[in-house]
Coordinates of N, CA, C and O and ligand atoms in Angstrom, one line a residue:
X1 N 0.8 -1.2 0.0 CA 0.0 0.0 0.0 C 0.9 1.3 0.0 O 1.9 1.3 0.6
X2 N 0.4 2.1 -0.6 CA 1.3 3.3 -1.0 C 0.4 4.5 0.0 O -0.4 4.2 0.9
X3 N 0.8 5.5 -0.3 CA 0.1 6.6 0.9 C 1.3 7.9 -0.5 O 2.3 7.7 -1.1
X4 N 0.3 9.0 -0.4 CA 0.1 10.2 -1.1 C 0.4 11.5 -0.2 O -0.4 11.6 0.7
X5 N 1.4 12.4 -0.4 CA 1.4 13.6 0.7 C 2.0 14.2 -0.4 O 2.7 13.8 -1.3
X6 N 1.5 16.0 0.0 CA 2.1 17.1 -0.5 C 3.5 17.1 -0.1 O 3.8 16.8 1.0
X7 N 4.7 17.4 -1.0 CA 6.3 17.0 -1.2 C 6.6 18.6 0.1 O 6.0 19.6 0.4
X8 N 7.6 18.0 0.4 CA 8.1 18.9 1.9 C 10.0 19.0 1.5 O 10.9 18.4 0.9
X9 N 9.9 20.4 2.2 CA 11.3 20.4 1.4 C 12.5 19.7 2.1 O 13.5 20.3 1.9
X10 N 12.5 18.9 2.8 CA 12.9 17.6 3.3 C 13.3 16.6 2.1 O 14.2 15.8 1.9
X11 N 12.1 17.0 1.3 CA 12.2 15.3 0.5 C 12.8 15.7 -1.1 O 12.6 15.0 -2.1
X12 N 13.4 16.5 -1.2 CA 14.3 17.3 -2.0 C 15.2 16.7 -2.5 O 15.2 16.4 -3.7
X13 N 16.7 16.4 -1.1 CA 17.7 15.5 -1.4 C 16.8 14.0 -2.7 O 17.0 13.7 -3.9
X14 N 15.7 13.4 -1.4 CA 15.4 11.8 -2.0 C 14.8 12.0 -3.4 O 14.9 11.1 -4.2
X15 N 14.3 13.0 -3.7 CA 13.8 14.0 -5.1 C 14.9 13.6 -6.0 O 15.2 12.6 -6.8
X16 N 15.2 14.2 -5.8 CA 16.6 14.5 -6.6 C 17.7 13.2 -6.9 O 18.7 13.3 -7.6
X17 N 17.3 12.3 -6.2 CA 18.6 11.1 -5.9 C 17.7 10.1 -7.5 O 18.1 9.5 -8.5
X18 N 16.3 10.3 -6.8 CA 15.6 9.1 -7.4 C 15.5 10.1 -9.3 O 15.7 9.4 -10.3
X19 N 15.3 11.2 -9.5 CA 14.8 11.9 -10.6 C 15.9 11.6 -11.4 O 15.8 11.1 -12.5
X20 N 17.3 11.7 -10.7 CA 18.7 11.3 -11.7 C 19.2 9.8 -11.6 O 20.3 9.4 -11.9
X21 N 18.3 9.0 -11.0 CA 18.4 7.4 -11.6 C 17.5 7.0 -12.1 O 17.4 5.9 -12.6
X22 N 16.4 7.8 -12.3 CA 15.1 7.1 -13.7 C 15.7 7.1 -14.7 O 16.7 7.6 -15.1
X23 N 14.5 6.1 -15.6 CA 14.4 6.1 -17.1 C 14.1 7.0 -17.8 O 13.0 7.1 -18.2
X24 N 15.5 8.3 -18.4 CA 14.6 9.5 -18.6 C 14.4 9.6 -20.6 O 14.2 10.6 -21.4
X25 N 14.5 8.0 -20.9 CA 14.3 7.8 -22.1 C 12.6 8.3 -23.1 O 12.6 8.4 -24.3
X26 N 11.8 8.4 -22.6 CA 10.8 8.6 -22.5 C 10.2 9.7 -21.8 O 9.2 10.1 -22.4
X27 N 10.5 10.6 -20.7 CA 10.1 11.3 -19.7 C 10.8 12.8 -20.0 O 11.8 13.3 -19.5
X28 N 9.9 13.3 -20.9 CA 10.3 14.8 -20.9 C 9.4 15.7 -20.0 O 8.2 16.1 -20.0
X29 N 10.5 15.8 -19.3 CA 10.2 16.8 -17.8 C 11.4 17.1 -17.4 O 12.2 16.2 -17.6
X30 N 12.0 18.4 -16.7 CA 13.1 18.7 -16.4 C 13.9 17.8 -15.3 O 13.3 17.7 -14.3
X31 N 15.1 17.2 -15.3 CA 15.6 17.1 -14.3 C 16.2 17.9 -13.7 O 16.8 18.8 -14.4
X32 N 16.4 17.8 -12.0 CA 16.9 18.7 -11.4 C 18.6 18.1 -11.7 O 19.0 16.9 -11.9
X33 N 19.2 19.5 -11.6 CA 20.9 19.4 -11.5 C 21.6 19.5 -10.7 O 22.8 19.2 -10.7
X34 N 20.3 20.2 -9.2 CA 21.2 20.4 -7.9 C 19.7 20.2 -6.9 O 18.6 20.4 -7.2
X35 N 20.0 19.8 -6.0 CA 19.2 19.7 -4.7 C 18.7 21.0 -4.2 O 17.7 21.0 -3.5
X36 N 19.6 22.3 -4.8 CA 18.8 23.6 -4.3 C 17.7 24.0 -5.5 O 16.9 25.0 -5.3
X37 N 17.5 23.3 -6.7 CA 17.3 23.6 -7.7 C 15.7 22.6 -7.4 O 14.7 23.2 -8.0
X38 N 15.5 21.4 -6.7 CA 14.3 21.0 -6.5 C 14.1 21.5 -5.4 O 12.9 21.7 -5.2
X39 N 15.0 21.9 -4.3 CA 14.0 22.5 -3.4 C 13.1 23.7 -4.0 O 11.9 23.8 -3.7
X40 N 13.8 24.3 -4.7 CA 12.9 25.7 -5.4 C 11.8 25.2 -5.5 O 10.7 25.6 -5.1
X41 N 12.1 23.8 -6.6 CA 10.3 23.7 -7.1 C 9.7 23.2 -6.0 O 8.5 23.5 -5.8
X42 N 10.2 22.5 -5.3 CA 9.4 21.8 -4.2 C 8.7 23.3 -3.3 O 8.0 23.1 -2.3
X43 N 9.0 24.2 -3.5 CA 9.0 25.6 -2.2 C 7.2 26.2 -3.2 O 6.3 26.8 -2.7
X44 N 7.4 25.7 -4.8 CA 6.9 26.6 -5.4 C 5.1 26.0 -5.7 O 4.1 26.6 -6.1
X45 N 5.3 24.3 -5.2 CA 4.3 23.6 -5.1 C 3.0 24.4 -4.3 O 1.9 24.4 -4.7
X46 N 3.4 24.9 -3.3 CA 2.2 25.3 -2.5 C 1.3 26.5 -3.3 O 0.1 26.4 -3.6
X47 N 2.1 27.4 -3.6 CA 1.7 28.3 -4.8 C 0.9 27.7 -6.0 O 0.1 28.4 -6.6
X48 N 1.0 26.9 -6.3 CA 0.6 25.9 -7.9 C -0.6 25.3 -7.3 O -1.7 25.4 -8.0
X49 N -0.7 24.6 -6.0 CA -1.8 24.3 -5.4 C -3.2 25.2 -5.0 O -4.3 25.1 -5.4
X50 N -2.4 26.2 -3.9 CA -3.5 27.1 -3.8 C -4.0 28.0 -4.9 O -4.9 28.8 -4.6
X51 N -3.5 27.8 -6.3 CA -4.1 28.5 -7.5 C -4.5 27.5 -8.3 O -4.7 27.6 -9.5
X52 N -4.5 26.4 -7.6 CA -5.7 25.4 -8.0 C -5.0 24.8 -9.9 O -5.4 24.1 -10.8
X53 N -4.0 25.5 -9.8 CA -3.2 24.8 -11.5 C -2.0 23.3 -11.0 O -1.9 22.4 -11.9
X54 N -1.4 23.1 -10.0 CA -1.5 21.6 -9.9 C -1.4 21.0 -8.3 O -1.2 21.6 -7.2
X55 N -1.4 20.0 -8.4 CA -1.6 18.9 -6.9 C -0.1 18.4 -7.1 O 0.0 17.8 -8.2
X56 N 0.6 18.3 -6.7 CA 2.1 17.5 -6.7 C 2.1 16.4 -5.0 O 2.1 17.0 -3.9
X57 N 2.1 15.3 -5.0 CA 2.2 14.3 -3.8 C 4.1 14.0 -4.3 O 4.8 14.4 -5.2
X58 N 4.4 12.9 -2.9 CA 5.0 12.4 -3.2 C 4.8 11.1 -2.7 O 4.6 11.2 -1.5
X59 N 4.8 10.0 -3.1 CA 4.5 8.7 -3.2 C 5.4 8.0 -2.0 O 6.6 8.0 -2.3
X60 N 5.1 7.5 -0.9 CA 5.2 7.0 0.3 C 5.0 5.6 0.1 O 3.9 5.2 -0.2
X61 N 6.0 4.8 0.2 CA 5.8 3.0 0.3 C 7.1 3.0 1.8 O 8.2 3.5 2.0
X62 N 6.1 2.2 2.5 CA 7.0 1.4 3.5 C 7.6 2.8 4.7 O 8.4 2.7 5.6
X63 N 7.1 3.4 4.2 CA 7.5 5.2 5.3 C 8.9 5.8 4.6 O 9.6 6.6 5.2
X64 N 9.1 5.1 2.8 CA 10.3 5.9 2.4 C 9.3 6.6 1.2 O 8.2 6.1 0.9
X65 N 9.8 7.6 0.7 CA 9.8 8.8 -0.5 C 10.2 7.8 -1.6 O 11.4 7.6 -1.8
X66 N 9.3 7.0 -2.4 CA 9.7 6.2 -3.7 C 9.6 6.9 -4.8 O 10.3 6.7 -5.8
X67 N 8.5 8.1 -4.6 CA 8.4 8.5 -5.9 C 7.3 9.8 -6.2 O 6.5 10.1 -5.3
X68 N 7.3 10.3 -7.1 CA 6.5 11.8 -7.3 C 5.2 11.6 -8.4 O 5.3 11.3 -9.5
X69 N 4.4 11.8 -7.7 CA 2.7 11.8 -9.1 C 2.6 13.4 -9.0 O 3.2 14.2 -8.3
X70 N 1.5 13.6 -10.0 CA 0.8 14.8 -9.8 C -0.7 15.2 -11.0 O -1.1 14.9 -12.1
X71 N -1.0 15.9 -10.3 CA -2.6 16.7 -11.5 C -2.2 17.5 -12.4 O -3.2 17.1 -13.0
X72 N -1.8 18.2 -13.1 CA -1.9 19.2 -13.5 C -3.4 19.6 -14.1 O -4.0 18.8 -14.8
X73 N -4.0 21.0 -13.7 CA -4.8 21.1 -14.5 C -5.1 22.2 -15.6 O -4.8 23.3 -15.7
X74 N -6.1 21.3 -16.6 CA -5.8 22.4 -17.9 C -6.5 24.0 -17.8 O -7.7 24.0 -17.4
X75 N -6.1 25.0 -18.1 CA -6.1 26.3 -17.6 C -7.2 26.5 -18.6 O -8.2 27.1 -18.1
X76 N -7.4 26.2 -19.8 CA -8.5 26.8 -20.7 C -9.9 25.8 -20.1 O -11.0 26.3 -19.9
X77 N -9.4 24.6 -20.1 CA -10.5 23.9 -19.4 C -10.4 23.3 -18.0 O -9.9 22.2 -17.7
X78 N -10.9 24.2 -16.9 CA -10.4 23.6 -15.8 C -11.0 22.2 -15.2 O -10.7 21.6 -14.2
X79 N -12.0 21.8 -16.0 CA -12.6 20.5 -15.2 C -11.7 19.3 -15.9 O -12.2 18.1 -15.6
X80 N -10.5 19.3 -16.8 CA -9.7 18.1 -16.9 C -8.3 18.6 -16.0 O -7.9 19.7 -15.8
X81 N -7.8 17.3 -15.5 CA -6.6 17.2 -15.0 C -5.2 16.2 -16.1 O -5.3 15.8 -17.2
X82 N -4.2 16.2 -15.2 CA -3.4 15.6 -16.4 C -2.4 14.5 -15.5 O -1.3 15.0 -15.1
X83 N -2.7 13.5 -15.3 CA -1.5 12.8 -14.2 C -0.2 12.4 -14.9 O 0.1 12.0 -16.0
X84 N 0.2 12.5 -14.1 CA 1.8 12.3 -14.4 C 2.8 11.8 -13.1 O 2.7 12.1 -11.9
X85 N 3.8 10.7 -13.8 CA 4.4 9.8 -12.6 C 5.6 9.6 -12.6 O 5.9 9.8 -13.8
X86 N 6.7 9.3 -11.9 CA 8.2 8.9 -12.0 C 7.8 7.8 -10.6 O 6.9 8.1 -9.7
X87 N 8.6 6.5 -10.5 CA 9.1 6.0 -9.7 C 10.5 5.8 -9.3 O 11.2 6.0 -10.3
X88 N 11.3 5.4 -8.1 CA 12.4 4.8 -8.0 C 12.6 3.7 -8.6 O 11.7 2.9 -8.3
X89 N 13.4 3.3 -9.4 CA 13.9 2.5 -10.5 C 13.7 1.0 -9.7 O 13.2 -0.1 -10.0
X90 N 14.4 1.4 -8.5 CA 14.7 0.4 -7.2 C 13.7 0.0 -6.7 O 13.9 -0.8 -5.8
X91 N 12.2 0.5 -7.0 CA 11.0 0.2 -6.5 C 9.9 -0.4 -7.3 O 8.9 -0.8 -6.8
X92 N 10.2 -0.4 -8.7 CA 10.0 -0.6 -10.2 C 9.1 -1.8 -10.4 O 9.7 -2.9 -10.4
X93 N 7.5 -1.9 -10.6 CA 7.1 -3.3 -11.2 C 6.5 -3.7 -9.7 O 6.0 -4.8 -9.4
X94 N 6.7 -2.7 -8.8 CA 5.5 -3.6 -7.1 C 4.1 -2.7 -7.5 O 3.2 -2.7 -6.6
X95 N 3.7 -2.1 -8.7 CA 2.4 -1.7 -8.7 C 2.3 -0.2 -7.7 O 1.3 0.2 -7.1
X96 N 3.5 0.2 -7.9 CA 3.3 1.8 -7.0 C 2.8 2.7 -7.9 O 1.9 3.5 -7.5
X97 N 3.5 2.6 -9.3 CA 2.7 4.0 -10.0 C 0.9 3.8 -10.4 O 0.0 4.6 -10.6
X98 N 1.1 2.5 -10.5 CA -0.4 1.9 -10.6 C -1.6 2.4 -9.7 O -2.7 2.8 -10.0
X99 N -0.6 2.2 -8.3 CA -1.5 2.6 -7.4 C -1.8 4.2 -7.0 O -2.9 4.4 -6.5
X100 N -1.0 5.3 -7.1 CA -0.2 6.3 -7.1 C -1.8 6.9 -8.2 O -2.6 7.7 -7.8
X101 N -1.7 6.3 -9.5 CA -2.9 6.9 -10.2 C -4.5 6.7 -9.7 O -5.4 7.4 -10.0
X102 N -4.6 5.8 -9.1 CA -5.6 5.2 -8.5 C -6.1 6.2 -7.5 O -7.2 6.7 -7.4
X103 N -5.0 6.6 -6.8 CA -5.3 7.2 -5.5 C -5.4 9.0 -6.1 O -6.3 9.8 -5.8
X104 N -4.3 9.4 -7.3 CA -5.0 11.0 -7.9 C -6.0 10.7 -8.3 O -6.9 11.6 -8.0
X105 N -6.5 9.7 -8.8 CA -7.8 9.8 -9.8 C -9.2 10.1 -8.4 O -9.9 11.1 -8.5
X106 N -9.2 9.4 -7.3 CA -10.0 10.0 -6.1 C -9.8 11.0 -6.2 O -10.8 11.6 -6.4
X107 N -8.5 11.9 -6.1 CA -8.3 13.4 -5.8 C -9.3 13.8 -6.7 O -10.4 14.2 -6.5
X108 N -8.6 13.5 -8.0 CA -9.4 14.2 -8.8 C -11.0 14.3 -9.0 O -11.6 15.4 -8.9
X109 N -11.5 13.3 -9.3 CA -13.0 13.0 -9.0 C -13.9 13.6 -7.8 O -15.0 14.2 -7.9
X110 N -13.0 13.3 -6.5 CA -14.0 13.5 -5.8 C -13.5 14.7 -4.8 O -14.4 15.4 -4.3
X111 N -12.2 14.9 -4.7 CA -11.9 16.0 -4.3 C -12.3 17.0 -4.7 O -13.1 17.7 -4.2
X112 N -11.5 17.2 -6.0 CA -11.5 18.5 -7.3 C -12.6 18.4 -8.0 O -12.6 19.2 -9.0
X113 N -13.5 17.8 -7.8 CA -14.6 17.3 -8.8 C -14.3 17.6 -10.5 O -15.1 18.1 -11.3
X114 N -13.4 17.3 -10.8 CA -13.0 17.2 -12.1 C -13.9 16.4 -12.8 O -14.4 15.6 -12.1
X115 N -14.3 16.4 -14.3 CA -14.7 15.3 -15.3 C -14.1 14.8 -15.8 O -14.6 13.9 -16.4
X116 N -12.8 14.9 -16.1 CA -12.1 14.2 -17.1 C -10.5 14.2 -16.4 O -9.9 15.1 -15.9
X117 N -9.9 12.9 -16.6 CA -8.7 12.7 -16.2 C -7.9 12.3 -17.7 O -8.2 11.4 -18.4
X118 N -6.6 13.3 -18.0 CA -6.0 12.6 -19.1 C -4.3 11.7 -18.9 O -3.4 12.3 -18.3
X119 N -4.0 10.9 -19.2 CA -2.6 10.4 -18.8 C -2.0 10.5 -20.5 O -2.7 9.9 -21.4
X120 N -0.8 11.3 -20.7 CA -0.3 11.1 -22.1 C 1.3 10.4 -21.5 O 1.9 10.5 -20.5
X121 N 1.7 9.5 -22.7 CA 2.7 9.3 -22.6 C 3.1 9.0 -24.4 O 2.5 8.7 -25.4
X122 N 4.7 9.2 -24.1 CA 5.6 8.6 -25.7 C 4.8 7.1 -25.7 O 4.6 6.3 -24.7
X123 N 4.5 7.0 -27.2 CA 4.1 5.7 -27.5 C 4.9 4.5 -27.0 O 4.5 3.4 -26.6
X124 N 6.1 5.2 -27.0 CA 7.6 4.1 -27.0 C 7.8 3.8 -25.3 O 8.8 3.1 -24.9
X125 N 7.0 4.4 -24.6 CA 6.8 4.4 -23.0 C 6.0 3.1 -22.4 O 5.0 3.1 -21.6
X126 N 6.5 2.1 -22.8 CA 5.4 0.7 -22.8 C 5.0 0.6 -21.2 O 3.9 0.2 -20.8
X127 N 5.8 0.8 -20.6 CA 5.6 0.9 -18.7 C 4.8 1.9 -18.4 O 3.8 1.6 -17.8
X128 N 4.9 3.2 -18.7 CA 4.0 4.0 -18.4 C 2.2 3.6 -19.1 O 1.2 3.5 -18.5
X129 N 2.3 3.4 -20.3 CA 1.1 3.2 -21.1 C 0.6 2.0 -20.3 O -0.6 1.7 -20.5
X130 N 1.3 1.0 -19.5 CA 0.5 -0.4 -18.7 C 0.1 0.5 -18.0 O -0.9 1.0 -18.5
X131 N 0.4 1.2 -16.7 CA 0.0 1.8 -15.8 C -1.2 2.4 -16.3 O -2.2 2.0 -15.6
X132 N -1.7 3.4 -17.3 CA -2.7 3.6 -17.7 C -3.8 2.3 -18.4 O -5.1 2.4 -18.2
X133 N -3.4 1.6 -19.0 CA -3.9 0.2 -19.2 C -4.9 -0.6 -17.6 O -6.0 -0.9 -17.3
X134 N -4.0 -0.6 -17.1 CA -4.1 -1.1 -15.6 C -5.2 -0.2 -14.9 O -6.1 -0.9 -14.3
X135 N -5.3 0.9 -14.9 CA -6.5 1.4 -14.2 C -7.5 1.6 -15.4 O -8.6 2.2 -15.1
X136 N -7.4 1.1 -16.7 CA -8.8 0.9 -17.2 C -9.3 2.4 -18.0 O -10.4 2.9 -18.2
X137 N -7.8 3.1 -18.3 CA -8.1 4.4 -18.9 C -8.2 3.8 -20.6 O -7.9 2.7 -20.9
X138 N -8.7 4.6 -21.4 CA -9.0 4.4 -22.6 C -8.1 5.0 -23.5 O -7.5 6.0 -23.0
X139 N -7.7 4.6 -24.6 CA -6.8 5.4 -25.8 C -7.5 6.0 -26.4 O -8.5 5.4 -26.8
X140 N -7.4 7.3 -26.7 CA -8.1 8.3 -27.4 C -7.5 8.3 -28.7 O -8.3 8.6 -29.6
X141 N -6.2 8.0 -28.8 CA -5.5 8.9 -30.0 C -4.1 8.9 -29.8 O -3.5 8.7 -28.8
X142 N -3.5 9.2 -31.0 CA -2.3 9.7 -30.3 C -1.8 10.9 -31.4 O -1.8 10.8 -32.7
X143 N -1.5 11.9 -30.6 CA -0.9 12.7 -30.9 C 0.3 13.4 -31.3 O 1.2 13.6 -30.5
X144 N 0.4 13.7 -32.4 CA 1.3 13.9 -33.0 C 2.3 15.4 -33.1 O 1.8 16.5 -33.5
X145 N 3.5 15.3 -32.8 CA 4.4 16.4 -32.4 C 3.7 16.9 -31.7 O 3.5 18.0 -32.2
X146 N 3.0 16.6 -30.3 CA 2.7 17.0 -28.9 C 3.5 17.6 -27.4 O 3.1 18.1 -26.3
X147 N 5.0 17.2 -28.3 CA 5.5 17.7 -27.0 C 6.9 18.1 -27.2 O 7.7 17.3 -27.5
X148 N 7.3 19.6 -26.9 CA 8.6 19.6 -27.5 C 9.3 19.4 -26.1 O 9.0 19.7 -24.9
X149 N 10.6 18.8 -26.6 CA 11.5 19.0 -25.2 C 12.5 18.9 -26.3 O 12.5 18.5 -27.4
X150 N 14.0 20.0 -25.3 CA 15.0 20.0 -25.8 C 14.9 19.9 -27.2 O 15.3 18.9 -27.9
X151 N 14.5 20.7 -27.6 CA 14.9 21.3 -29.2 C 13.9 20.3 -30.3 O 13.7 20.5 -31.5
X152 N 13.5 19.5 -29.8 CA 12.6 18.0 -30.9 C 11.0 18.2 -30.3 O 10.6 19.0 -29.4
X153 N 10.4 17.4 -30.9 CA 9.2 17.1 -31.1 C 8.6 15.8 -31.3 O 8.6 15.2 -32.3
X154 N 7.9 15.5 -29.9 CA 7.5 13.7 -29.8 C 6.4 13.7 -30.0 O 5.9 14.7 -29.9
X155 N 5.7 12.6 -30.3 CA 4.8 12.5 -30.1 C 4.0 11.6 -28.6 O 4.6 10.8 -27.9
X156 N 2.6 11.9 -28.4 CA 2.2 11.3 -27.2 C 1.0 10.5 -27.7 O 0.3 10.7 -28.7
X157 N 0.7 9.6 -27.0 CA -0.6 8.8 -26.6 C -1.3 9.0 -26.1 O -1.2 8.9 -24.9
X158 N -2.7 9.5 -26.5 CA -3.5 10.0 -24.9 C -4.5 9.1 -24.8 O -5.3 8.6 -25.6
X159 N -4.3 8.9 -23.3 CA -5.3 7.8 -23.0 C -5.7 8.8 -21.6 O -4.9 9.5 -20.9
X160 N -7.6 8.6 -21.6 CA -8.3 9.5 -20.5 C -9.2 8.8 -19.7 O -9.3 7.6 -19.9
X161 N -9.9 9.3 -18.9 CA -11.4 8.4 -18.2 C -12.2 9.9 -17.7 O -11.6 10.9 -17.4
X162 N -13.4 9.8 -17.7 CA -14.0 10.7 -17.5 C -14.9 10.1 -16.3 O -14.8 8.9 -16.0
X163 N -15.7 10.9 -15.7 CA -15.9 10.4 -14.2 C -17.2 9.4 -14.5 O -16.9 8.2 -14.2
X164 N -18.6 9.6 -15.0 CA -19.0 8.5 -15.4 C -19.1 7.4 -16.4 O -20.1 6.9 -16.9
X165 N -17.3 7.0 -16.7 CA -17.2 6.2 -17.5 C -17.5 4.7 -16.9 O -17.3 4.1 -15.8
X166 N -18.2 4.5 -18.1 CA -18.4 2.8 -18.0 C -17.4 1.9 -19.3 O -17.8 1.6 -20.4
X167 N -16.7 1.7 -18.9 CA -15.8 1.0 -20.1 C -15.5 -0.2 -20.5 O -14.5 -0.6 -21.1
X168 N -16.9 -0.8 -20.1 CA -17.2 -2.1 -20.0 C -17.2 -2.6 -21.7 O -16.8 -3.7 -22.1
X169 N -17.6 -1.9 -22.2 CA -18.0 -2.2 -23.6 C -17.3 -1.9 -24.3 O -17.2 -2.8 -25.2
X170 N -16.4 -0.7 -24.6 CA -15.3 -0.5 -25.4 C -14.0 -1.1 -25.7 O -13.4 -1.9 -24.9
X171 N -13.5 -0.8 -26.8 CA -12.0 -1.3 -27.1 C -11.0 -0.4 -27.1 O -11.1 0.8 -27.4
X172 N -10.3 -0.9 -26.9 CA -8.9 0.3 -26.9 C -8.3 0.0 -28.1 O -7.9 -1.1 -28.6
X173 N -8.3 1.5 -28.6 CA -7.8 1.9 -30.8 C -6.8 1.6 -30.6 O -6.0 1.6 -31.5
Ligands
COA201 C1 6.5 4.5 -15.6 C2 6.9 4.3 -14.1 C3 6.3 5.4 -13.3 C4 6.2 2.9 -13.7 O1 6.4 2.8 -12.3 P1 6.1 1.4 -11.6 O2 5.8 1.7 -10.2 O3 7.3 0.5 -11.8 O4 4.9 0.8 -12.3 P2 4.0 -0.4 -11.9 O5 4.7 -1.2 -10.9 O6 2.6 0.1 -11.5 O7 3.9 -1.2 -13.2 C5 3.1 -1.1 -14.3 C6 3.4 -2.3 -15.2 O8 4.7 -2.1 -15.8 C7 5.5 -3.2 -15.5 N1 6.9 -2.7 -15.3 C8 7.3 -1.8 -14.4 N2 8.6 -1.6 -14.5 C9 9.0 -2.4 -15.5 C10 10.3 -2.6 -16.2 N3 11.4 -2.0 -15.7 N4 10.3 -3.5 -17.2 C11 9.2 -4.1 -17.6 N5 8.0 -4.0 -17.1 C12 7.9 -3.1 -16.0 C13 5.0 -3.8 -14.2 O9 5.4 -5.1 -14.0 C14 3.5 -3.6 -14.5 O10 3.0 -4.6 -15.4 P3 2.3 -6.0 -14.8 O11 1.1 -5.6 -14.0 O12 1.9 -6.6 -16.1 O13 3.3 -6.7 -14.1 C15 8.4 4.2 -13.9 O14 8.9 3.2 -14.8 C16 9.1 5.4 -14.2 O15 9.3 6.3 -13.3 N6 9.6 5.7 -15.4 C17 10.3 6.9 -15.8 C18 9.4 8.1 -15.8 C19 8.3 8.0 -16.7 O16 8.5 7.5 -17.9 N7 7.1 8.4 -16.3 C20 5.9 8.4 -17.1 C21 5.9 9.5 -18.0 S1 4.5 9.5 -19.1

């Protein structure tokens, strides 16, 4: 069982240890370069929260810091959110990000009352795309030159759930 808390600038160093041993083959999001460089963002979380643009947890297994989820939500449409995950490498395949989405998707739903949850990832992200597989999100599409990082342009996968989905009957495209 995993457990969910707003990141404390304590967990900075374990931030930072775990963000520069992932798989950052796939994961365009900045990494930090220095430990004063995520406490920043970790200081800047509360601000992003109380303006209701995103939720950042950090992922708790066993009373250690494994790993970072979060909401973001979309500013032109505020009733969708956008989850997004990293795990410790070292913690990899016990069903933490699995569960990690399980537990935003409450946030989101019932907390935030959001309608729509989206998870995108690189096609070529076959671990992240189970994790969304796994809680039963749907493929919408995939998107093409969706995401620039470092000078290129990837494309993403989007797979979503909206709050009264029944997806009993559908196929995934
Ligand atoms: C994607 C990521 C968050 C998955 O975290 P995780 O806690 O290991 O995921 P889960 O344990 O919930 O695993 C989901 C599925 O992927 C499988 N899996 C996890 N790590 C794996 C690995 N290294 N190799 C093969 N399969 C793997 C799991 O076994 C599970 O499948 P199963 O139920 O059929 O066994 C993690 O690999 C990561 O941080 N990657 C780098 C950052 C990233 O790409 N984030 C997503 C951006 S969109």
């Amino acid at each position: 069982m995993i457990e969910l808390r707003y990141p404390m600038v304590e967990d900075a160093e374990r931030f930072y240890e775990i963000l520069n041993n992932i798989d950052t083959t796939y994961y365009y999001a900045t990494i930090p370069d220095s430990i004063e460089m995520e406490i920043k963002w970790i200081e800047r979380r509360k601000y992003k929260r109380e303006n209701k643009l995103e939720y950042n947890y950090a992922i708790i297994y066993n009373g250690k810091v494994v790993g970072g989820c979060g909401l973001t939500i979309y500013q032109e449409y505020d009733h969708i959110g956008e989850i997004g995950y990293f795990v410790d490498k070292y913690y990899s395949g016990k069903g933490i990000a699995t569960q990690a989405v399980q537990e935003l998707e409450r946030v989101a739903f019932e907390d935030l009352n959001l309608g729509r949850i989206e998870i995108r990832m690189d096609p070529r992200n076959k671990i992240s795309e189970k994790v969304a597989i796994k809680n039963n999100y749907i493929k919408e599409g995939l998107l093409h030159n969706a995401v620039e990082f470092q000078c290129n342009y990837f494309d993403y996968s989007l797979y979503a759930k909206t709050k009264s989905f029944e997806n009993k009957n559908l196929k995934y495209i």
